[in-house]
XYZ file of N, CA and C in Angstrom:
834
model
N 77.409 -152.998 41.639
C 78.040 -152.669 40.307
C 76.980 -152.274 39.274
N 77.261 -151.396 38.358
C 76.271 -151.025 37.387
C 75.929 -152.096 36.480
N 74.657 -152.206 36.093
C 74.179 -153.257 35.317
C 74.116 -152.894 33.835
N 74.928 -153.422 32.992
C 75.067 -153.106 31.544
C 73.744 -153.081 30.909
N 72.842 -154.027 31.174
C 71.507 -154.135 30.450
C 70.730 -152.839 30.843
N 70.716 -152.393 32.212
C 70.060 -151.271 32.521
C 70.426 -150.082 31.708
N 71.773 -149.807 31.608
C 72.272 -148.671 30.939
C 71.981 -148.806 29.365
N 71.899 -149.976 28.885
C 71.651 -150.139 27.390
C 70.160 -149.753 27.129
N 69.390 -150.211 28.051
C 68.020 -150.013 27.922
C 67.668 -148.441 28.125
N 68.366 -147.800 29.002
C 68.114 -146.360 29.315
C 68.559 -145.655 28.044
N 69.753 -145.906 27.481
C 70.250 -145.235 26.381
C 69.293 -145.363 25.129
N 68.788 -146.657 24.937
C 67.835 -146.906 23.873
C 66.524 -146.100 24.028
N 66.064 -145.985 25.286
C 64.922 -145.287 25.468
C 65.121 -143.936 25.220
N 66.314 -143.256 25.644
C 66.514 -141.912 25.443
C 66.663 -141.607 23.817
N 67.326 -142.358 23.240
C 67.490 -142.351 21.800
C 66.190 -142.272 20.932
N 65.137 -142.978 21.565
C 63.881 -143.034 21.016
C 62.986 -141.875 21.235
N 63.326 -141.012 22.054
C 62.579 -139.825 22.479
C 62.691 -138.826 21.329
N 61.718 -138.033 20.950
C 61.829 -136.941 19.996
C 62.787 -135.794 20.506
N 63.550 -135.273 19.511
C 64.579 -134.299 20.069
C 63.915 -133.146 20.365
N 64.231 -132.683 21.690
C 63.711 -131.332 21.991
C 64.586 -130.669 23.007
N 64.624 -129.387 23.031
C 65.559 -128.677 23.891
C 65.061 -128.791 25.290
N 65.945 -129.021 26.195
C 65.670 -129.042 27.589
C 66.558 -127.948 28.239
N 65.812 -126.831 28.545
C 66.677 -125.609 29.066
C 66.351 -125.267 30.544
N 65.463 -126.121 31.067
C 65.131 -125.987 32.531
C 65.291 -127.363 33.137
N 66.480 -127.715 33.475
C 66.874 -129.013 33.999
C 66.957 -128.953 35.464
N 66.337 -129.919 36.053
C 66.659 -130.211 37.593
C 67.519 -131.421 37.812
N 68.609 -131.377 38.553
C 69.535 -132.400 38.669
C 69.345 -132.867 40.054
N 69.233 -134.137 40.207
C 69.019 -134.813 41.606
C 70.148 -135.919 41.772
N 71.119 -135.532 42.611
C 72.279 -136.394 42.873
C 73.629 -135.661 42.647
N 74.556 -135.741 43.496
C 75.733 -135.056 43.408
C 76.568 -135.285 42.163
N 76.658 -136.602 41.907
C 77.488 -137.050 40.708
C 76.776 -136.651 39.463
N 75.471 -136.740 39.432
C 74.750 -136.406 38.146
C 75.078 -134.824 37.910
N 75.011 -134.065 39.003
C 75.084 -132.566 38.850
C 76.554 -132.338 38.313
N 77.499 -133.015 38.991
C 78.823 -132.858 38.562
C 79.096 -133.160 37.119
N 78.551 -134.202 36.633
C 78.553 -134.595 35.278
C 77.972 -133.493 34.273
N 76.840 -132.967 34.656
C 76.153 -131.825 33.886
C 77.204 -130.714 33.787
N 77.735 -130.334 34.951
C 78.800 -129.268 34.913
C 80.001 -129.606 33.953
N 80.465 -130.855 34.111
C 81.734 -131.324 33.387
C 81.467 -131.231 31.975
N 80.104 -131.401 31.541
C 79.879 -131.447 30.102
C 79.670 -130.016 29.578
N 79.779 -129.030 30.433
C 79.705 -127.639 30.117
C 78.240 -127.125 29.926
N 77.289 -127.931 30.557
C 75.820 -127.555 30.397
C 75.131 -127.121 31.731
N 76.001 -126.621 32.614
C 75.481 -126.183 33.952
C 74.541 -124.926 33.677
N 74.681 -124.163 32.636
C 73.752 -123.032 32.425
C 72.355 -123.488 32.265
N 72.081 -124.748 32.007
C 70.696 -125.198 31.716
C 69.909 -125.737 32.952
N 70.821 -125.743 34.124
C 70.156 -126.181 35.425
C 69.395 -124.964 35.920
N 68.241 -125.365 36.552
C 67.417 -124.328 37.226
C 67.294 -124.727 38.768
N 67.631 -125.874 39.136
C 67.691 -126.414 40.530
C 68.440 -127.599 40.785
N 68.830 -127.846 41.906
C 69.586 -129.173 42.188
C 69.103 -129.570 43.623
N 69.631 -130.811 43.970
C 69.169 -131.406 45.351
C 70.417 -130.955 46.205
N 70.053 -131.326 47.574
C 70.963 -130.986 48.609
C 72.293 -131.610 48.538
N 72.433 -132.743 48.009
C 73.751 -133.521 47.802
C 74.493 -132.948 46.819
N 74.047 -132.112 45.958
C 74.695 -131.409 44.889
C 75.559 -130.169 45.227
N 76.747 -130.286 45.701
C 77.409 -129.284 46.465
C 78.757 -128.988 45.686
N 78.914 -129.438 44.468
C 80.039 -129.186 43.586
C 79.747 -129.296 42.131
N 80.315 -128.440 41.296
C 81.148 -127.173 41.784
C 80.431 -126.235 42.578
N 81.196 -125.333 43.276
C 80.537 -124.443 44.315
C 79.526 -123.496 43.587
N 79.791 -123.115 42.502
C 78.754 -122.274 41.886
C 77.360 -122.836 41.724
N 77.300 -124.156 41.806
C 75.970 -124.813 41.693
C 75.110 -124.552 42.888
N 75.836 -124.333 44.042
C 74.980 -124.153 45.271
C 74.211 -122.893 45.274
N 74.498 -122.009 44.382
C 73.614 -120.775 44.336
C 72.207 -121.049 43.617
N 71.978 -122.276 43.128
C 70.708 -122.693 42.500
C 69.746 -122.982 43.552
N 68.467 -123.034 43.423
C 67.471 -123.409 44.352
C 67.676 -124.849 44.684
N 67.530 -125.117 46.032
C 67.747 -126.541 46.558
C 66.282 -127.150 46.704
N 66.025 -128.211 46.012
C 64.755 -128.896 46.082
C 64.645 -129.939 47.093
N 65.722 -130.123 47.977
C 65.714 -131.080 48.995
C 66.600 -132.236 48.685
N 66.770 -133.119 49.743
C 67.660 -134.332 49.647
C 67.139 -135.171 48.640
N 67.933 -135.838 47.858
C 67.546 -136.703 46.744
C 66.729 -137.942 47.111
N 66.837 -138.348 48.359
C 66.161 -139.389 48.783
C 64.913 -139.130 49.519
N 64.727 -137.842 49.785
C 63.542 -137.416 50.536
C 62.841 -136.255 49.688
N 62.575 -136.512 48.539
C 62.044 -135.374 47.507
C 60.600 -135.086 47.910
N 60.407 -133.762 47.703
C 58.920 -133.360 47.602
C 58.589 -132.969 46.151
N 57.620 -133.633 45.531
C 57.073 -133.300 44.256
C 56.984 -131.837 44.063
N 56.232 -131.244 44.987
C 55.904 -129.740 44.886
C 57.190 -128.974 44.775
N 58.075 -129.353 45.561
C 59.444 -128.552 45.485
C 60.136 -128.609 44.181
N 60.157 -129.824 43.489
C 60.689 -130.077 42.224
C 59.961 -129.255 41.138
N 58.671 -129.519 41.148
C 57.735 -128.729 40.221
C 57.642 -127.365 40.336
N 58.044 -126.770 41.525
C 57.951 -125.337 41.573
C 58.883 -124.531 40.695
N 59.937 -125.216 40.227
C 60.796 -124.484 39.331
C 60.542 -124.779 37.843
N 59.402 -125.326 37.594
C 58.963 -125.513 36.256
C 60.030 -126.246 35.297
N 60.435 -127.401 35.635
C 61.463 -128.070 34.838
C 60.819 -128.603 33.528
N 61.726 -128.671 32.574
C 61.392 -129.405 31.356
C 62.222 -130.705 31.219
N 62.927 -130.974 32.241
C 63.852 -132.356 32.215
C 64.241 -132.509 33.715
N 64.000 -133.790 34.160
C 64.578 -134.059 35.459
C 65.527 -135.263 35.395
N 66.801 -134.993 35.845
C 67.799 -136.086 35.670
C 68.063 -136.419 37.324
N 67.789 -137.797 37.616
C 67.813 -138.246 38.927
C 68.732 -139.405 38.996
N 69.567 -139.452 39.969
C 70.382 -140.720 40.317
C 69.510 -141.834 40.737
N 69.970 -143.088 40.452
C 69.194 -144.240 40.891
C 69.100 -144.233 42.436
N 67.948 -144.516 42.985
C 67.748 -144.532 44.394
C 67.004 -143.175 44.755
N 66.766 -142.348 43.934
C 65.915 -141.095 44.263
C 64.622 -141.567 44.840
N 64.160 -140.805 45.832
C 62.936 -141.167 46.428
C 62.310 -140.008 47.247
N 61.271 -140.406 48.082
C 60.654 -141.689 48.115
C 59.961 -142.202 46.865
N 59.617 -143.497 46.826
C 59.002 -143.916 45.625
C 57.772 -143.227 45.215
N 56.895 -142.821 46.159
C 55.659 -142.112 45.796
C 55.885 -140.764 45.147
N 56.911 -140.136 45.650
C 57.380 -138.880 45.009
C 57.884 -138.977 43.675
N 58.596 -139.985 43.404
C 59.144 -140.180 42.095
C 57.972 -140.537 41.118
N 57.032 -141.309 41.597
C 55.915 -141.832 40.787
C 55.114 -140.545 40.407
N 55.056 -139.662 41.362
C 54.209 -138.353 40.965
C 54.978 -137.524 39.894
N 56.302 -137.415 40.163
C 57.025 -136.748 39.246
C 57.069 -137.362 37.766
N 57.147 -138.677 37.770
C 57.149 -139.287 36.496
C 55.615 -139.197 35.792
N 54.700 -138.985 36.572
C 53.365 -138.825 35.941
C 53.030 -137.375 35.430
N 54.095 -136.424 35.623
C 53.829 -135.031 35.314
C 54.031 -134.773 33.923
N 54.374 -135.626 33.012
C 54.409 -135.443 31.588
C 55.721 -134.641 31.375
N 56.712 -134.890 32.101
C 58.133 -134.184 32.011
C 59.041 -135.305 31.952
N 59.895 -135.249 31.053
C 60.950 -136.432 30.914
C 61.720 -136.532 32.333
N 61.627 -137.749 32.840
C 62.254 -138.118 34.100
C 63.308 -139.263 33.792
N 64.581 -138.893 33.861
C 65.666 -139.801 33.390
C 66.301 -140.274 34.676
N 66.315 -141.612 34.914
C 66.995 -142.281 36.029
C 68.521 -142.601 35.550
N 69.395 -142.091 36.272
C 70.772 -142.344 35.833
C 71.421 -143.444 36.722
N 71.659 -144.695 36.168
C 71.971 -145.864 36.876
C 73.259 -145.619 37.722
N 73.277 -146.206 38.932
C 74.400 -145.975 39.859
C 75.382 -147.103 39.715
N 76.453 -147.112 40.241
C 77.524 -148.179 40.296
C 78.849 -147.631 40.857
N 79.669 -148.558 41.158
C 80.930 -148.229 41.870
C 82.132 -148.782 41.268
N 82.301 -148.515 39.979
C 83.590 -149.036 39.369
C 83.750 -148.073 38.106
N 84.835 -148.374 37.455
C 85.147 -147.487 36.250
C 84.067 -147.391 35.178
N 83.522 -148.590 34.881
C 82.370 -148.664 33.811
C 81.151 -147.901 34.251
N 80.994 -147.990 35.595
C 79.834 -147.127 36.060
C 79.811 -145.810 35.843
N 80.956 -145.239 36.045
C 81.251 -143.800 35.841
C 80.946 -143.364 34.421
N 81.756 -144.206 33.470
C 81.568 -143.967 32.061
C 79.953 -143.967 31.577
N 79.288 -144.931 32.176
C 77.860 -145.239 31.781
C 77.130 -143.992 32.236
N 77.357 -143.463 33.493
C 76.657 -142.338 34.024
C 76.725 -141.205 33.016
N 78.062 -140.948 32.590
C 78.296 -139.777 31.629
C 77.513 -139.957 30.406
N 77.455 -141.152 29.773
C 76.827 -141.455 28.576
C 75.396 -141.166 28.741
N 74.843 -141.540 29.827
C 73.363 -141.406 29.957
C 72.945 -140.054 30.134
N 73.669 -139.265 30.981
C 73.457 -137.902 31.161
C 73.679 -137.130 29.882
N 74.635 -137.274 29.164
C 74.909 -136.656 27.841
C 73.886 -136.781 26.922
N 73.366 -138.072 26.809
C 72.298 -138.414 25.904
C 71.100 -137.673 26.275
N 70.750 -137.670 27.512
C 69.590 -136.988 27.998
C 69.582 -135.594 27.702
N 70.717 -134.931 27.888
C 70.851 -133.491 27.455
C 71.027 -133.296 26.074
N 71.107 -134.213 25.246
C 71.316 -133.989 23.740
C 72.751 -133.628 23.422
N 73.679 -134.028 24.148
C 75.054 -133.673 23.719
C 75.967 -135.006 23.702
N 75.575 -135.963 22.984
C 76.404 -137.305 23.043
C 77.693 -137.106 22.736
N 78.060 -136.104 21.790
C 79.385 -136.044 21.474
C 80.268 -135.445 22.638
N 79.833 -134.563 23.233
C 80.437 -134.016 24.613
C 80.555 -135.194 25.480
N 79.634 -136.019 25.620
C 79.799 -137.151 26.545
C 80.740 -138.099 26.177
N 80.950 -138.391 24.798
C 81.850 -139.350 24.275
C 83.369 -138.898 24.657
N 83.552 -137.453 24.474
C 84.875 -136.926 24.757
C 85.207 -137.017 26.346
N 84.185 -136.602 27.064
C 84.407 -136.651 28.545
C 84.743 -138.086 29.010
N 83.812 -139.035 28.485
C 84.014 -140.361 28.948
C 85.273 -140.969 28.463
N 85.777 -140.644 27.434
C 87.147 -141.161 26.932
C 88.271 -140.571 27.742
N 88.195 -139.178 28.086
C 89.236 -138.564 28.854
C 89.162 -139.177 30.193
N 87.984 -139.315 30.764
C 87.985 -139.841 32.214
C 88.361 -141.362 32.189
N 87.994 -142.106 31.230
C 88.440 -143.420 31.238
C 89.931 -143.588 31.203
N 90.661 -142.828 30.528
C 92.062 -142.921 30.521
C 92.604 -142.479 31.841
N 92.039 -141.484 32.456
C 92.459 -140.890 33.778
C 92.321 -141.987 34.767
N 91.145 -142.736 34.921
C 90.928 -143.680 35.834
C 91.783 -145.020 35.585
N 92.192 -145.316 34.414
C 93.033 -146.429 34.174
C 94.376 -146.064 34.619
N 94.867 -144.861 34.495
C 96.231 -144.380 34.840
C 96.208 -144.478 36.479
N 95.147 -143.884 37.056
C 95.135 -143.829 38.570
C 95.166 -145.187 39.114
N 94.281 -146.048 38.638
C 94.202 -147.442 39.140
C 95.598 -148.154 39.029
N 96.123 -148.032 37.862
C 97.455 -148.679 37.733
C 98.428 -148.268 38.728
N 98.555 -146.916 38.882
C 99.419 -146.315 39.845
C 99.172 -146.844 41.178
N 97.930 -146.892 41.596
C 97.556 -147.339 42.912
C 98.018 -148.755 43.146
N 97.728 -149.664 42.067
C 98.147 -150.954 42.311
C 99.632 -151.348 42.553
N 100.478 -150.217 42.378
C 101.894 -150.464 42.555
C 102.277 -150.380 43.971
N 101.391 -149.814 44.866
C 101.709 -149.693 46.339
C 101.188 -150.767 46.984
N 101.558 -150.875 48.399
C 101.036 -151.984 49.235
C 99.419 -151.962 49.384
N 98.959 -153.175 49.428
C 97.463 -153.333 49.525
C 97.071 -153.138 51.051
N 96.714 -152.042 51.517
C 96.396 -151.840 52.872
C 94.979 -152.337 53.167
N 94.747 -152.894 54.272
C 93.439 -153.275 54.708
C 92.634 -152.093 55.257
N 91.523 -151.699 54.629
C 90.853 -150.414 54.932
C 89.449 -150.721 55.434
N 89.140 -150.175 56.500
C 87.744 -150.240 57.155
C 87.088 -148.834 56.997
N 86.066 -148.806 56.178
C 85.322 -147.541 55.960
C 84.241 -147.346 57.053
N 84.279 -146.399 57.777
C 83.245 -146.040 58.783
C 82.379 -144.992 58.367
N 81.050 -145.255 58.118
C 80.092 -144.295 57.774
C 79.664 -143.320 58.961
N 79.484 -144.036 60.055
C 79.118 -143.236 61.275
C 79.370 -143.922 62.516
N 79.134 -143.415 63.708
C 79.236 -144.064 65.041
C 77.918 -143.977 65.672
N 77.364 -145.089 65.996
C 75.804 -145.081 66.642
C 75.976 -145.814 67.972
N 75.915 -145.138 69.027
C 75.850 -145.933 70.320
C 77.224 -146.560 70.677
N 78.328 -145.983 70.109
C 79.636 -146.658 70.347
C 79.904 -147.826 69.370
N 79.059 -147.963 68.362
C 79.356 -149.099 67.479
C 79.514 -148.362 66.057
N 80.480 -149.034 65.232
C 80.695 -148.472 64.025
C 79.743 -148.901 62.917
N 79.339 -148.115 62.038
C 78.543 -148.376 60.950
C 79.405 -148.477 59.706
N 79.696 -149.611 59.297
C 80.776 -149.897 58.339
C 80.324 -150.313 56.876
N 81.133 -150.082 55.879
C 80.895 -150.451 54.519
C 81.367 -151.699 54.159
N 80.279 -152.518 53.703
C 80.753 -153.896 53.175
C 80.904 -153.860 51.814
N 80.517 -155.189 51.112
C 80.589 -155.305 49.681
C 79.505 -154.573 48.960
N 79.918 -154.258 47.654
C 78.835 -153.584 46.753
C 78.326 -152.249 47.310
N 79.272 -151.541 47.752
C 78.941 -150.227 48.324
C 80.030 -149.223 47.637
N 79.747 -147.885 47.588
C 80.634 -146.938 47.044
C 81.905 -146.994 47.764
N 82.007 -147.160 49.003
C 83.166 -147.227 49.873
C 84.092 -148.419 49.364
N 83.432 -149.638 49.107
C 84.107 -150.822 48.669
C 84.711 -150.536 47.368
N 83.941 -149.793 46.453
C 84.391 -149.559 45.096
C 85.655 -148.679 45.101
N 85.596 -147.617 45.855
C 86.771 -146.527 45.867
C 87.929 -147.144 46.599
N 87.783 -148.009 47.550
C 88.925 -148.701 48.244
C 89.603 -149.579 47.280
N 88.900 -150.300 46.491
C 89.474 -151.279 45.548
C 90.236 -150.451 44.337
N 89.603 -149.537 43.907
C 90.335 -148.734 42.827
C 91.590 -148.014 43.306
N 91.653 -147.746 44.512
C 92.764 -146.976 45.217
C 93.933 -148.168 45.659
N 93.671 -149.386 45.295
C 94.678 -150.314 45.418
C 94.565 -150.971 47.045
N 93.501 -150.728 47.677
C 93.258 -151.230 48.980
C 92.477 -152.522 49.001
N 92.297 -153.128 50.260
C 91.412 -154.320 50.512
C 90.376 -153.884 51.505
N 89.171 -154.055 51.145
C 88.098 -153.744 52.115
C 88.158 -154.732 53.269
N 88.319 -154.232 54.434
C 88.547 -155.111 55.656
C 87.268 -155.737 56.005
N 86.126 -155.371 55.355
C 84.761 -155.943 55.704
C 84.385 -156.598 54.453
N 84.271 -157.888 54.229
C 83.822 -158.486 53.045
C 82.818 -159.504 53.253
N 82.323 -159.741 54.460
C 81.286 -160.731 54.755
C 79.847 -160.327 54.679
N 79.600 -159.097 54.308
C 78.209 -158.630 53.986
C 78.167 -157.677 53.054
N 77.002 -157.322 52.379
C 76.776 -156.326 51.525
C 76.086 -154.978 52.224
N 76.552 -153.903 51.621
C 75.738 -152.594 52.194
C 76.552 -152.120 53.444
N 75.879 -151.228 54.232
C 76.379 -150.705 55.480
C 75.608 -151.204 56.669
N 76.449 -151.837 57.592
C 75.837 -152.428 58.754
C 76.759 -152.117 59.892
N 76.146 -152.066 61.278
C 76.891 -151.929 62.351
C 77.661 -153.079 62.628
N 78.907 -152.929 63.285
C 79.908 -153.979 63.522
C 79.966 -154.270 65.106
N 79.959 -155.511 65.459
C 80.344 -155.895 66.826
C 81.677 -155.534 67.065
N 81.937 -155.552 68.478
C 83.427 -155.228 68.814
C 84.281 -156.379 68.273
N 83.864 -157.630 68.300
C 84.583 -158.821 67.758
C 84.920 -158.630 66.272
N 83.934 -158.114 65.542
C 84.047 -157.952 64.160
C 85.162 -156.928 63.800
N 85.121 -155.842 64.639
C 86.142 -154.815 64.426
C 87.531 -155.266 64.599
N 87.697 -156.167 65.723
C 89.052 -156.661 65.938
C 89.477 -157.715 65.006
N 88.527 -158.459 64.521
C 88.692 -159.537 63.422
C 89.103 -158.846 62.115
N 88.470 -157.738 61.732
C 88.736 -156.949 60.579
C 90.290 -156.570 60.449
N 90.802 -156.235 61.676
C 92.172 -155.808 61.793
C 92.693 -154.926 60.559
N 91.883 -153.644 60.523
C 92.269 -152.720 59.474
C 93.644 -152.141 59.657
N 94.381 -151.859 58.647
C 95.596 -151.113 58.712
C 95.167 -149.568 58.650
N 94.074 -149.182 58.125
C 93.721 -147.718 57.955
C 92.149 -147.732 58.090
N 91.714 -146.624 58.900
C 90.334 -146.548 58.915
C 90.013 -145.236 58.087
N 88.889 -145.309 57.213
C 88.611 -144.369 56.221
C 87.143 -143.770 56.661
N 87.011 -142.415 56.685
C 85.837 -141.857 57.017
C 85.567 -140.522 56.095
N 84.410 -140.105 56.069
C 83.958 -138.988 55.303
C 84.052 -137.788 56.280
N 84.485 -136.590 55.657
C 84.494 -135.221 56.319
C 83.307 -134.453 55.637
N 82.723 -133.638 56.419
C 81.712 -132.646 55.975
C 81.895 -131.337 56.540
N 81.875 -130.307 55.775
C 82.080 -128.977 56.186
C 81.120 -128.629 57.364
N 81.720 -128.153 58.438
C 80.893 -127.775 59.516
C 80.481 -128.859 60.457
N 80.777 -130.086 60.071
C 80.460 -131.255 60.963
C 81.598 -131.609 61.941
N 81.213 -132.215 62.915
C 82.183 -132.628 64.109
C 83.243 -133.618 63.528
N 84.496 -133.471 63.862
C 85.465 -134.348 63.572
C 85.348 -135.558 64.540
N 84.919 -136.784 64.040
C 84.825 -138.023 64.855
C 85.993 -138.805 64.914
N 87.146 -138.356 64.382
C 88.242 -139.223 64.289
C 88.835 -139.583 65.750
N 88.889 -138.508 66.724
C 89.352 -139.056 68.064
C 88.393 -139.966 68.684
N 87.106 -139.695 68.576
C 86.115 -140.692 69.135
C 86.245 -142.117 68.561
N 86.526 -142.181 67.337
C 86.578 -143.550 66.742
C 87.868 -144.224 67.124
N 88.944 -143.497 67.085
C 90.211 -144.197 67.549
C 90.356 -144.572 68.970
N 89.336 -143.790 69.793
C 89.466 -144.129 71.299
C 88.432 -145.327 71.633
N 87.676 -145.819 70.807
C 86.728 -146.940 71.005
C 87.598 -148.175 71.399
N 87.117 -148.886 72.430
C 87.925 -150.034 72.962
C 88.183 -151.026 71.804
N 87.186 -151.415 70.933
C 87.384 -152.323 69.817
C 88.336 -151.843 68.728
N 88.270 -150.531 68.576
C 89.262 -149.932 67.537
C 90.595 -149.924 67.996
N 90.812 -149.673 69.330
C 92.119 -149.800 69.857
C 92.881 -151.047 69.786
N 92.223 -152.089 69.407
C 92.831 -153.540 69.256
C 93.413 -153.554 67.791
N 93.126 -152.620 66.942
C 93.571 -152.774 65.563
C 94.773 -152.070 65.179
N 95.536 -152.584 64.178
C 96.658 -151.790 63.619
C 96.472 -150.426 63.375
N 95.337 -150.045 62.869
C 95.052 -148.633 62.476
C 95.172 -147.715 63.629
N 94.515 -148.110 64.804
C 94.773 -147.433 66.051
C 96.094 -147.203 66.489
N 96.728 -148.367 66.443
C 98.087 -148.487 66.961
C 98.987 -147.426 66.360
N 98.821 -147.084 64.965
C 99.556 -146.245 64.232
C 98.817 -144.876 64.032
N 97.639 -144.709 64.561
C 96.922 -143.542 64.349
C 96.674 -143.356 62.863
N 96.316 -144.392 62.097
C 96.087 -144.380 60.703
C 94.623 -144.172 60.338
N 94.194 -142.972 60.306
C 92.772 -142.548 59.958
C 92.868 -141.508 58.926
N 92.141 -141.857 57.774
C 92.135 -140.964 56.697
C 90.637 -140.441 56.501
N 90.416 -139.071 56.349
C 89.317 -138.510 56.296
C 89.116 -137.619 54.882
N 88.269 -137.903 54.202
C 87.966 -137.186 52.869
C 86.531 -136.649 52.678
N 86.405 -135.644 51.879
C 85.026 -135.111 51.501
C 84.238 -136.200 50.926
N 83.031 -136.269 51.559
C 82.123 -137.536 51.083
C 81.743 -137.603 49.575
N 81.315 -136.427 49.057
C 80.945 -136.389 47.555
C 82.229 -136.684 46.715
N 83.208 -136.156 47.063
C 84.575 -136.336 46.260
C 85.029 -137.899 46.382
N 84.850 -138.351 47.564
C 85.309 -139.755 47.802
C 84.402 -140.684 47.139
N 83.066 -140.641 47.421
C 82.099 -141.655 47.085
C 81.141 -141.266 45.970
N 81.363 -140.183 45.374
C 80.324 -139.725 44.261
C 80.529 -140.600 43.026
N 81.597 -141.100 42.637
C 81.689 -141.861 41.315
C 81.220 -141.076 40.156
N 81.833 -139.775 40.079
C 81.542 -138.806 38.966
C 82.777 -138.468 38.273
N 82.689 -137.229 37.638
C 83.961 -136.876 36.936
C 85.293 -136.499 37.648
N 85.234 -136.521 38.999
C 86.381 -136.314 39.808
C 87.073 -137.640 40.428
N 86.416 -138.723 40.073
C 86.819 -139.997 40.642
C 88.251 -140.422 40.433
N 88.756 -140.102 39.225
C 90.195 -140.378 38.865
C 91.086 -139.630 40.037
N 90.716 -138.435 40.219
C 91.525 -137.544 41.177
C 91.381 -138.167 42.668
N 90.119 -138.659 42.937
C 89.863 -139.180 44.265
C 90.594 -140.466 44.423
N 90.684 -141.240 43.410
C 91.480 -142.504 43.401
C 92.997 -142.203 43.826
N 93.532 -141.271 43.115
C 94.908 -140.850 43.350
C 95.186 -140.360 44.723
N 94.269 -139.411 45.078
C 94.497 -138.916 46.496
C 94.206 -139.865 47.580
N 93.258 -140.827 47.404
C 93.101 -141.722 48.522
C 94.128 -142.810 48.492
N 94.700 -143.167 47.306
C 95.928 -144.095 47.197
C 97.041 -143.490 47.930
N 97.329 -142.211 47.739
C 98.373 -141.539 48.345
C 98.232 -141.421 49.863
N 96.960 -141.150 50.349
C 96.740 -140.989 51.752
C 96.774 -142.344 52.408
N 96.329 -143.424 51.832
C 96.508 -144.776 52.323
C 98.041 -145.147 52.519
N 98.898 -144.701 51.591
C 100.251 -145.015 51.701
C 100.905 -144.278 52.838
N 100.385 -143.139 53.084
C 100.952 -142.223 54.107
C 100.558 -142.491 55.490
N 99.200 -143.059 55.583
C 98.499 -143.246 56.966
C 99.361 -144.023 57.808
N 99.544 -143.418 59.011
C 100.296 -144.037 60.063
C 101.800 -143.978 59.966
N 102.275 -143.411 58.944
C 103.655 -143.378 58.800
C 104.245 -142.130 59.715
C-alpha cells in the first residue's frame, strides 16, 4: 500500500522547486503515462516506456525501453527536461545516472488502493505544474472509485486466484500487497492466496488448499491464451474454478495499472467475477 509520508515528502519537494515549464517530458510507467494523458498534458510528452500502451496515441511516441530495464542513453537521447518515473523504475544504477543528469527526476509512489491512485495523480499534476487539474481529476476519480467499490461489495465475495504466469507446470500467483490483491479486494472478491506477500510459485497442495471460485489472469495483445493450459493442470482441476470453467482474463495494464481507469476496471472485474462459471 502507498505510504502517506512518502507522498507528503514528494509533494513538499516538488512544491519547493522553482517554477519552470517542462515541455519535454519522458514518462516511465503505464499508470503514470495514463495520468499525464488524463490531465490533458499528453502533448508535453516526448517519449514513454514500453509499458505505456494506453491511450493508443501514446504508442506513436519513441519507446525508451521497459521501465525496470532502462538505458540512461535511451532516455537522454530525447533531451527531456522532466522525467516522471513510477516507483520501482530501474535498474538502480540507470536511475542513479539519470538523477545525476541535472534534469528533474520525479518518482511517483506506487500503491494498490483508492488512496494510492489519488496520490499518484496529485504527484504527477504537481510535477507538471497543473495542481488544479490534478485536484479535479482526483476528486472525480475518487467518487467513481467509491461508487464502483460500493456496488462491488453488494455481490457475493468470490475466492479469486490471480495467476501471473505458468512456469514448468506451476502457477506463479499473487499474494498479499500486490496489485492483483488490491484490485481483487476493490472488486469485492477475496484473494485465495493470503499466506505470503508478492508473487510466488504455488505447490499443487497450495492450489488445492486455496480452492478458488475463479482464476484471474492477464491478457496481452498477440500473446498465447494460457487459459486452456491452466485449467488442465492436475492441481487446478481439483478447484471449484476448474469445475465451473471460471477463468477471467483482462488486459494487464487496465487491470493492474491503478491509474485513471481503475474505477472502470473495478466495475468490469466485479461483473466478470459474478458471471464467471455461470
